[in-house]
Coordinates of C-alpha atoms and ligand atoms in Angstrom, one line a residue:
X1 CA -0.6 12.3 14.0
X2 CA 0.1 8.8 13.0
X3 CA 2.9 6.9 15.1
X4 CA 5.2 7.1 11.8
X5 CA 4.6 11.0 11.3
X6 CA 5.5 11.0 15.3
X7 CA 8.3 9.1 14.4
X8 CA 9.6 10.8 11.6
X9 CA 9.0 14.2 13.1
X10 CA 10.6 12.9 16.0
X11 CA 13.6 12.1 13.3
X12 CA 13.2 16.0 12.1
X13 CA 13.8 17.1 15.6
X14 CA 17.3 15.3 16.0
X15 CA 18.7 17.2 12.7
X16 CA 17.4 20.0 14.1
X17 CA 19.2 19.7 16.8
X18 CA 22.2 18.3 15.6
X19 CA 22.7 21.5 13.9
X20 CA 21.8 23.8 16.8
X21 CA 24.4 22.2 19.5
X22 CA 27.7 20.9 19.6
X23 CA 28.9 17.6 18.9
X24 CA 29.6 17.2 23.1
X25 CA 26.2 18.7 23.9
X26 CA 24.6 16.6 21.3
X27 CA 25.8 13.3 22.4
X28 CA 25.7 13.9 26.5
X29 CA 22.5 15.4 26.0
X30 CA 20.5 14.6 23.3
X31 CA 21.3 11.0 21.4
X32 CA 20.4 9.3 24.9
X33 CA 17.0 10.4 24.3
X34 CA 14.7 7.6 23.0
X35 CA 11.2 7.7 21.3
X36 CA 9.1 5.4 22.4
X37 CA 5.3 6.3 22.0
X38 CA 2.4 4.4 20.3
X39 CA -0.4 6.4 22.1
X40 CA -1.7 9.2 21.8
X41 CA 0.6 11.2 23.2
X42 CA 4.2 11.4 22.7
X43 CA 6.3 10.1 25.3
X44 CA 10.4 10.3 25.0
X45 CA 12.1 8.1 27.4
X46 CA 15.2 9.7 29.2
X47 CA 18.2 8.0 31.1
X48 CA 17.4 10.4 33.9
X49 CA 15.5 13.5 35.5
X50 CA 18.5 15.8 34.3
X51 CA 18.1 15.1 30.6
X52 CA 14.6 16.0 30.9
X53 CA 15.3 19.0 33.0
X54 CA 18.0 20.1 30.6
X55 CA 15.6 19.1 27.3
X56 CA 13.1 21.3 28.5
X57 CA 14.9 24.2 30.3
X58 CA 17.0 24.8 26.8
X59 CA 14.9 23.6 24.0
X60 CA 11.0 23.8 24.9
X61 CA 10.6 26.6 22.2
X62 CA 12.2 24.2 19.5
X63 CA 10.1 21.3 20.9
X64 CA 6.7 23.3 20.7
X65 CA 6.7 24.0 17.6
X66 CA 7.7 20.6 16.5
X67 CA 5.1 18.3 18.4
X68 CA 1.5 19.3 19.5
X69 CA 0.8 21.6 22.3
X70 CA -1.3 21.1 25.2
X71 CA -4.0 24.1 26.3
X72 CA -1.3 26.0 28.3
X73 CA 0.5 25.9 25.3
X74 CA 3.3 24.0 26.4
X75 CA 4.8 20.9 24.6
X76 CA 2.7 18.0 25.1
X77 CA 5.1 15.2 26.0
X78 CA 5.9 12.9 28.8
X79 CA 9.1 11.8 29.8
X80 CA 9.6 7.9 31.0
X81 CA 12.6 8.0 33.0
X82 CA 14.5 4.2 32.6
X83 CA 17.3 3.7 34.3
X84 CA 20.2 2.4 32.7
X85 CA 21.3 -1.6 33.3
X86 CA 24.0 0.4 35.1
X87 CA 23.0 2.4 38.1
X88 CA 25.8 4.6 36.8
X89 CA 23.0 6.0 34.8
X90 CA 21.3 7.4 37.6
X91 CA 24.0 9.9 38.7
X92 CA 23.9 13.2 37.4
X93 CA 25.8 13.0 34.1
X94 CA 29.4 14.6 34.8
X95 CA 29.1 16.4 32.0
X96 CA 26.4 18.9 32.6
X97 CA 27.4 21.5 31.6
X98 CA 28.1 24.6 34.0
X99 CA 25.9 27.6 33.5
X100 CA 27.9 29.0 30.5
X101 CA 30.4 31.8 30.9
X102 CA 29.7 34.7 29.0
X103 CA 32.7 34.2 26.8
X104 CA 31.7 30.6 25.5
X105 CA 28.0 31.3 24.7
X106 CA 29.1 31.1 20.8
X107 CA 31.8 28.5 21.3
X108 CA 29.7 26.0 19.7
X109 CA 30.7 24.8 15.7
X110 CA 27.3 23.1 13.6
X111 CA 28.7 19.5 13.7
X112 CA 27.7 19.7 9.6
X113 CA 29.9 22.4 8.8
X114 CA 33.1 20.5 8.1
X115 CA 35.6 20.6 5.3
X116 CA 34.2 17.2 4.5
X117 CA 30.9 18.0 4.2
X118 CA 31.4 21.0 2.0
X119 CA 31.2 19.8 -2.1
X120 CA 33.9 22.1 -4.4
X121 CA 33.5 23.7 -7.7
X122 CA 35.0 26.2 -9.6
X123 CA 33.4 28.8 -7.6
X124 CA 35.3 28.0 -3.9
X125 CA 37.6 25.2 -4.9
X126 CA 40.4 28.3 -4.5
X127 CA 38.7 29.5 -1.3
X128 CA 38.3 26.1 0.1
X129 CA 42.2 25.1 -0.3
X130 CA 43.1 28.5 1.3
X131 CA 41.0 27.7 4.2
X132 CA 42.0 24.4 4.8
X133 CA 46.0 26.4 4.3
X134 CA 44.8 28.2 7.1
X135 CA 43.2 25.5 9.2
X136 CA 46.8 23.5 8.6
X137 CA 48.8 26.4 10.0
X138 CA 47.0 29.0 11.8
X139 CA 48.8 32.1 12.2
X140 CA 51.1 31.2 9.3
X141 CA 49.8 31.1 6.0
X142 CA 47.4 34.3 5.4
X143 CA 46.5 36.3 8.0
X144 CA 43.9 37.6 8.3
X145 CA 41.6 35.5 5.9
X146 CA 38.5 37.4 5.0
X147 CA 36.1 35.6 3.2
X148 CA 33.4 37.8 1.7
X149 CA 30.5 36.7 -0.8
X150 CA 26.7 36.1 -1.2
X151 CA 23.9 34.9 1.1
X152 CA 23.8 31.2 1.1
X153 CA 27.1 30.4 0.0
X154 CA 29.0 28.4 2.8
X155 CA 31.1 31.6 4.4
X156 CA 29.9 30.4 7.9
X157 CA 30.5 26.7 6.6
X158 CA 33.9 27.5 5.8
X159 CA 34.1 29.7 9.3
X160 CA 33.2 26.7 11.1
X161 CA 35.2 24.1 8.6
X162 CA 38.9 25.8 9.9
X163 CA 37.7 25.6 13.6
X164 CA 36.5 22.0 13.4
X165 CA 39.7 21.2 11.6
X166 CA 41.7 23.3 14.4
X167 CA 39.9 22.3 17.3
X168 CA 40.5 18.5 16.3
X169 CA 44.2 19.0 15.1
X170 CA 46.0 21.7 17.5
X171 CA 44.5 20.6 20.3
X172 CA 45.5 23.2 22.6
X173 CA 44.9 26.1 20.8
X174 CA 42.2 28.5 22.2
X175 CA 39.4 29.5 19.8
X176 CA 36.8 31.4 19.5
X177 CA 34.1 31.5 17.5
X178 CA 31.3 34.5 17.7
X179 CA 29.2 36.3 15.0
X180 CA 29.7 40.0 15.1
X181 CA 26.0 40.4 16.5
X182 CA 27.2 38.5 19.5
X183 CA 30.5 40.1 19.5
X184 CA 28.6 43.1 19.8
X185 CA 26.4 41.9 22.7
X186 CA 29.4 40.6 24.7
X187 CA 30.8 44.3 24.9
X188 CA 27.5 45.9 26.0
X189 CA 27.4 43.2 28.1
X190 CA 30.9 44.0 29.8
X191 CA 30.4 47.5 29.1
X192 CA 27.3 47.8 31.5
X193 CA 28.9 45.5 34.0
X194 CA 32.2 47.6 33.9
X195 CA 34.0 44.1 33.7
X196 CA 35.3 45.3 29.8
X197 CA 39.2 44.9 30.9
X198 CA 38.0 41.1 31.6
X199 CA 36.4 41.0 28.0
X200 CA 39.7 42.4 26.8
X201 CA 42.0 40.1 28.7
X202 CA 40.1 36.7 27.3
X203 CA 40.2 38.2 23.5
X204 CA 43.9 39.2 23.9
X205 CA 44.3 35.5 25.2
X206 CA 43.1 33.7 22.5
X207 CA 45.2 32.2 19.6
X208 CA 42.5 31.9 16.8
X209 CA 39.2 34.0 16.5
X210 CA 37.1 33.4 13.9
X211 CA 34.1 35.9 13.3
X212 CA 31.2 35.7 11.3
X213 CA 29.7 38.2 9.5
X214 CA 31.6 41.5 10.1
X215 CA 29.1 43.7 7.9
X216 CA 27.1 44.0 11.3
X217 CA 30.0 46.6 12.5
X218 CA 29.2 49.2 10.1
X219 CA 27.6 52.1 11.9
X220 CA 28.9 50.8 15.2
X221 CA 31.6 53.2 15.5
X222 CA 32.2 52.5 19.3
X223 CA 32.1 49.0 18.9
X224 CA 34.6 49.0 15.7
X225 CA 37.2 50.7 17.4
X226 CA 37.0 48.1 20.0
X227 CA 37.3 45.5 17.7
X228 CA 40.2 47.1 15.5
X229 CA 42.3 47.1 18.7
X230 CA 41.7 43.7 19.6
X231 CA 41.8 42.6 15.7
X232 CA 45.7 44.3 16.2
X233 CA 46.8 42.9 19.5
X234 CA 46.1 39.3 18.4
X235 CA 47.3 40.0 14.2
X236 CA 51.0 41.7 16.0
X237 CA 50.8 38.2 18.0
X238 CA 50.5 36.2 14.9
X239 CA 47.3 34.7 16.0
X240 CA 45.2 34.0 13.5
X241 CA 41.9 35.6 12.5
X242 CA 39.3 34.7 9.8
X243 CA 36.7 36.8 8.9
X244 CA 33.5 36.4 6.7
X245 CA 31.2 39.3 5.1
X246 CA 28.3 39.6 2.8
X247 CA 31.0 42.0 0.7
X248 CA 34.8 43.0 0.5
X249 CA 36.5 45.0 3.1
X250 CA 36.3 48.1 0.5
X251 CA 32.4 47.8 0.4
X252 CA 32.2 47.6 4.0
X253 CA 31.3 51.2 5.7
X254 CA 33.9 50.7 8.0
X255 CA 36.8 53.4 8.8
X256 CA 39.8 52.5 6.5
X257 CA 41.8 51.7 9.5
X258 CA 39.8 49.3 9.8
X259 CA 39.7 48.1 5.6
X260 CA 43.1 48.5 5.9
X261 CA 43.9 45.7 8.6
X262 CA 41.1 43.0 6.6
X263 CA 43.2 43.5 4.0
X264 CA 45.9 42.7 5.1
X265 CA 45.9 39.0 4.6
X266 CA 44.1 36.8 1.7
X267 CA 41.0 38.4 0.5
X268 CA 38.7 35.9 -1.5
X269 CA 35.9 35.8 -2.9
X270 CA 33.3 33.1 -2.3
X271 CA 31.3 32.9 -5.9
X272 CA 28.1 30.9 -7.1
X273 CA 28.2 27.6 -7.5
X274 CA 28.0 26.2 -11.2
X275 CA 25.8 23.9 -12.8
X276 CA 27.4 21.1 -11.5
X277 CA 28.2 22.0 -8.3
X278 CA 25.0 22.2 -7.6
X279 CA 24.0 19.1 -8.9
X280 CA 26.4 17.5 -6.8
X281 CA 25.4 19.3 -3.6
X282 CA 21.9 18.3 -4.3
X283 CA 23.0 14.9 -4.8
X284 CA 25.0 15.2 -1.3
X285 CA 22.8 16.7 0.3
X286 CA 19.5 14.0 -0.6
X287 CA 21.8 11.0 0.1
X288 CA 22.0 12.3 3.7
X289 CA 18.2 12.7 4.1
X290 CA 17.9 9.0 2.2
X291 CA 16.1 10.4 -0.2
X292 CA 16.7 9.0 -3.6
X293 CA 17.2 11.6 -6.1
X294 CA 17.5 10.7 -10.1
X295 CA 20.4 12.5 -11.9
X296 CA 17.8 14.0 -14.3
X297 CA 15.7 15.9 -11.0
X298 CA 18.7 17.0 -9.9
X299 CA 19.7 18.8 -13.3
X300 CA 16.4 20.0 -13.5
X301 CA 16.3 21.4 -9.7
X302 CA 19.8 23.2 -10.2
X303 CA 19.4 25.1 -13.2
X304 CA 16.2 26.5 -11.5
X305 CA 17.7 27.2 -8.4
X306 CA 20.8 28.6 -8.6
X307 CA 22.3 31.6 -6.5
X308 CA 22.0 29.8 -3.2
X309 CA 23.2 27.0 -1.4
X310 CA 21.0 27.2 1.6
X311 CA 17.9 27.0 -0.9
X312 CA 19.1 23.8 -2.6
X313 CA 19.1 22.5 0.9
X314 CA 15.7 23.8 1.6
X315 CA 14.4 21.9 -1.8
X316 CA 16.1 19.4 -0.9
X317 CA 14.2 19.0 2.5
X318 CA 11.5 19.6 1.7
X319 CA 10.8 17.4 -1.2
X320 CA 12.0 14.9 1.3
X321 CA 9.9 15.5 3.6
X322 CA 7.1 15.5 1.0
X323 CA 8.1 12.2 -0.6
X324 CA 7.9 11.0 3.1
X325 CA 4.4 11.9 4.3
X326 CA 2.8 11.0 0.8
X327 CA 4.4 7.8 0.1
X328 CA 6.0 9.0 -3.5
X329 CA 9.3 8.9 -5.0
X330 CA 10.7 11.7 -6.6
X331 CA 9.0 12.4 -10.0
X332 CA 9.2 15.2 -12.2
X333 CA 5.6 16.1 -11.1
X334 CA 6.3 15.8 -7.7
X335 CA 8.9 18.1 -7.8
X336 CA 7.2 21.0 -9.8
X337 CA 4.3 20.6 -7.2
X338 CA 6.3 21.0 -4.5
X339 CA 9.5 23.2 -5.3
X340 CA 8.6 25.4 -8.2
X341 CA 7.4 28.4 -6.1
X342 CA 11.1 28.2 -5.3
X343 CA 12.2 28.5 -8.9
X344 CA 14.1 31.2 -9.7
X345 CA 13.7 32.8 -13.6
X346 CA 16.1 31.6 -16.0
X347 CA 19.4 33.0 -15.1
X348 CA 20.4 34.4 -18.7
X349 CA 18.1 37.2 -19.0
X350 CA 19.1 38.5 -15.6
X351 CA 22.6 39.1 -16.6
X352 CA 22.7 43.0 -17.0
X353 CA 25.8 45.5 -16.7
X354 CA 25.0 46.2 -13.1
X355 CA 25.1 42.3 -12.3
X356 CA 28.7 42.0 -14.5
X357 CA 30.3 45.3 -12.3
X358 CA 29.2 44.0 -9.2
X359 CA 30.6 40.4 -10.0
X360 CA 34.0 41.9 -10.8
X361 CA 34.2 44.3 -8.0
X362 CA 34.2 41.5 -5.8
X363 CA 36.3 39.4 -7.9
X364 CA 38.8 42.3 -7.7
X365 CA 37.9 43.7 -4.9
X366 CA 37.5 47.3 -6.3
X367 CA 34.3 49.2 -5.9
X368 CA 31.6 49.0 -8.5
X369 CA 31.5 53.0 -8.6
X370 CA 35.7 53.0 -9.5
X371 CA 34.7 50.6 -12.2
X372 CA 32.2 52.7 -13.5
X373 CA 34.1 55.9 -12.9
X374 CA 37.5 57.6 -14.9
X375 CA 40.3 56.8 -13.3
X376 CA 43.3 55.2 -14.8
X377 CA 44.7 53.4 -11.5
X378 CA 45.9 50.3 -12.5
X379 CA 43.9 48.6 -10.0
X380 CA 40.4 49.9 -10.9
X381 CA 41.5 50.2 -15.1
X382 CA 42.5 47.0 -15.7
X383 CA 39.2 45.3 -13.9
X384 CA 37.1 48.0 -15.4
X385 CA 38.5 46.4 -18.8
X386 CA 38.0 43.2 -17.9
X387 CA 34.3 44.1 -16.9
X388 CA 33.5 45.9 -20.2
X389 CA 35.0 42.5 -21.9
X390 CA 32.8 40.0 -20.4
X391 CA 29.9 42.8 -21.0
X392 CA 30.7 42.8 -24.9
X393 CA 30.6 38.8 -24.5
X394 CA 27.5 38.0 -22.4
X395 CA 25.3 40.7 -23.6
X396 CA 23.8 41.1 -26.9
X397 CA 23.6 44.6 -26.9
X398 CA 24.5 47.5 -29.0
X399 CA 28.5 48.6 -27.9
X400 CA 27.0 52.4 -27.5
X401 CA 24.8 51.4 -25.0
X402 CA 27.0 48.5 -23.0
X403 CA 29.8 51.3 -23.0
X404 CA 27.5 54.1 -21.7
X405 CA 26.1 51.8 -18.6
X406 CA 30.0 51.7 -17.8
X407 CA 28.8 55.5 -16.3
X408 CA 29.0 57.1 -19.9
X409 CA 32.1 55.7 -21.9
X410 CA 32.5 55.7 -25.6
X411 CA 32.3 53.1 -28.1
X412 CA 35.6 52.7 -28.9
X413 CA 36.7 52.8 -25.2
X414 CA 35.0 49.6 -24.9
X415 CA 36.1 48.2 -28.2
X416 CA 39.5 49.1 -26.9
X417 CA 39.6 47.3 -23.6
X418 CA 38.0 44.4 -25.3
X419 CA 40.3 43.8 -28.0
X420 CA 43.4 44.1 -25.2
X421 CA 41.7 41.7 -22.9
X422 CA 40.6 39.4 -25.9
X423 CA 44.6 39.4 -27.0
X424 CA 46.1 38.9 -23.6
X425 CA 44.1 36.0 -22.6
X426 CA 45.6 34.2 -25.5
X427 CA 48.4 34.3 -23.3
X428 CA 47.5 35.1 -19.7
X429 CA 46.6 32.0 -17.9
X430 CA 46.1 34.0 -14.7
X431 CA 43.8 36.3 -16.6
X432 CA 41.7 33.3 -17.7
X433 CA 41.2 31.3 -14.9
X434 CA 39.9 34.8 -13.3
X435 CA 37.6 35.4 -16.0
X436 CA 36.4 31.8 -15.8
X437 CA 35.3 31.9 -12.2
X438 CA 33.9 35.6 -12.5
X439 CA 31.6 34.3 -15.2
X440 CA 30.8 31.4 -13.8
X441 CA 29.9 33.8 -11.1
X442 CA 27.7 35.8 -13.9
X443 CA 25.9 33.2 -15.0
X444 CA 25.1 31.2 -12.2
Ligands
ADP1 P1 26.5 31.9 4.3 O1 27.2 32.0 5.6 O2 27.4 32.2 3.1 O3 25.2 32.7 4.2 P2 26.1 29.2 5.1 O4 27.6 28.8 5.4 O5 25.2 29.4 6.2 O6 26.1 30.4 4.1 O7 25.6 28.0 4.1 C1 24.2 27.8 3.9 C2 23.9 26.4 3.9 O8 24.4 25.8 2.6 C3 24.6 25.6 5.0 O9 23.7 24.6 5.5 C4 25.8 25.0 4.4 O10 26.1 23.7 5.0 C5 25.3 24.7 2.9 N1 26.4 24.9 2.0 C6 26.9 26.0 1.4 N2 27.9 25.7 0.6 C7 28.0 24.4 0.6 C8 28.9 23.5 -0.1 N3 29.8 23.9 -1.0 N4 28.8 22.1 0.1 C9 27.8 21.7 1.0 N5 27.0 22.5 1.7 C10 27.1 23.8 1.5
MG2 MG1 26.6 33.0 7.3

């Protein structure tokens, strides 16, 4: 390794890490950490022996397989220690800090996920204001707020976004912030040290919880009743709870107890972004890695990558990182070389029936078989309408055989709902917006 790869990968490390700790941890910790090596091997030089320690006690898995390893396989790095001008630096920084309680393992928000930092669109400019609603007034606006939506879309980024915001703004408010996994942990934790009432007591005490990824308490029936209790104690107290899933609470195979209590609040729906969204979250997203990126890459990048956000940010990287090690600006050449096993195929011929149900199901929150099935509920006709409109629109296909992927309708059943929908979005603003963002959602 040349000392600029050293130093860039060195560069690579601190993102890393600024996305894997909190903003405390980051600065007592990690910023005082400085890379100073020209020979062969790399050394980091370190305030004192307790930043070392604490590097190495916490992250030698992340540093191994950054730098090279020595035979044992351990990192190979030395450590320089330099004291400070002041001997102040010497002391054991008051900060350490102590051996984590089991409650605040997952206490930590990414330092990135802020409201800043997240770009709006079309798709989550709705879910975005509600969150920040939230954020503003926790425990008074919509409670609970259950965000639910795709892989990649920012649901954690929002997660974090209201806590940030809360943690910085209502000072004394205690939060917590755990995905369901380690929710889940926590309990078999308490549960096998018979300390559970202690779990309870700290849940019960809290005035916000925010939880990530709630489809992880399907099949856990002993652990879902746990969490419906506490979910009740705190919603009766008016403290505020945000939840985020890969689907609606009506998806989830959770007891309706259970789907009952998520919906409570504001449900909402966290769509793709569009075309221009994405353009603008590449753009966002290269600016902060310096890497210059002409408007015409960008276009060409998002309209071949286009259902995740976390992927955009992975092209992003690593054309950056490319661009780096080879000395090239981004080219058009460049970027097929090293993105298009990313690509995705062109979005168009990959809108079907089954992609349009399940996109209004979650719009509506309904279930994709009541939109397929008879019943004349308002709540499951009137998407089911909407579905087989925006199925006459995006597909090209005969109406007999649209109408029988809707689980065996007739023709003029679907002619029907898509003259009534046609008519009443001459009028229905409501009813246009909604189809707006639920094609948007189709076609991105
Ligand atoms: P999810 O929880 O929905 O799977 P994440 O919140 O983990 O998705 O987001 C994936 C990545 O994409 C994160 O690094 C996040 O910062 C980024 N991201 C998602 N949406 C946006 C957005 N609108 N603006 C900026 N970054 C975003
Ligand atoms: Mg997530």
């Amino acid at each position: 390794m040349s000392f600029e790869t050293k130093k860039a990968t060195w560069s690579d490390f601190l993102v890393f890490m600024q996305n894997r700790c909190s903003r405390a941890e980051f600065e007592n910790w990690i910023a005082p950490i400085k890379y100073v090596s020209d020979c062969e091997q790399i050394t980091l030089q370190v305030p004192n022996v307790f930043v070392q320690e604490y590097l190495l006690d916490n992250y030698k898995e992340a540093l191994k397989s950054f730098f090279p390893k020595d035979k044992k396989g351990e990192p190979l790095i030395s450590f320089l220690i330099k004291e400070g001008e002041k001997k102040k630096a010497l002391k054991k920084p008051e900060s350490k800090p102590k051996k984590k309680s089991e409650f605040e393992q997952s206490l930590s928000f990414n330092m990135s996920y802020t409201f800043e930092n997240f770009i709006e669109g079309p798709s989550n400019q709705f879910i975005k204001s509600a969150a920040l609603g939230v954020a503003a007034k926790p425990g008074r606006s919509y409670n609970p707020f259950f965000i639910h939506g795709g892989v990649g879309l920012g649901k954690t980024h929002l997660l974090h976004g209201v806590g940030h915001h809360i943690q910085s703004h209502h000072k004394k408010l205690r939060i917590q912030c755990i995905t369901t996994e380690a929710f889940i942990n926590d309990l078999v934790f308490h549960l096998r040290n018979k300390s559970v009432d202690r779990m309870k007591r700290y849940y019960r005490s809290l005035d916000i919880l925010l939880v990530d990824d709630i489809q992880f308490l399907q099949n856990r029936l002993n652990f879902e009743e746990e969490f419906c209790n506490m979910f009740e104690v705190l919603i009766n107290q008016n403290k505020q709870i945000v939840i985020t899933s890969d689907k609606p609470p009506g998806q989830l195979k959770l007891s309706e107890r259970m789907i009952a209590r998520m919906e409570w609040g504001l449900v909402a729906h966290m769509g793709t972004p569009d075309l221009e969204t994405r353009v603008a979250i590449l753009q966002y997203k290269a600016e902060a890695v310096d890497l210059h990126l002409p408007n015409q890459l960008a276009f060409y990048i998002a309209e071949h990558i286009y259902n995740n956000v976390r992927q955009l940010e992975g092209a992003i990287n690593r054309l950056s990182a490319y661009c780096r090690l080879m000395h090239l600006k981004p080219s058009q050449d460049v970027v097929d070389s090293t993105l298009s096993e990313m690509f995705q195929a062109p979005a168009r011929s990959k809108i079907s029936v089954d992609r349009i149900i399940h996109s209004v199901a979650s719009m509506f929150n309904v279930r994709e078989s009541d939109l397929r099935g008879t019943s004349r509920a308002k709540q499951v006709a009137y998407p089911r309408q909407i579905a087989m409109y925006l199925a006459k629109e995006l597909l090209g296909e005969s109406l007999i055989k649209i109408a029988s992927a809707f689980g065996g309708k007739t023709h003029s059943t679907l002619l029907h709902a898509w003259k009534k929908i046609a008519q009443q979005l001459e009028t229905d603003a409501v009813l246009r917006r909604q189809i707006q963002m639920t094609r948007h959602n189709i076609e991105a």
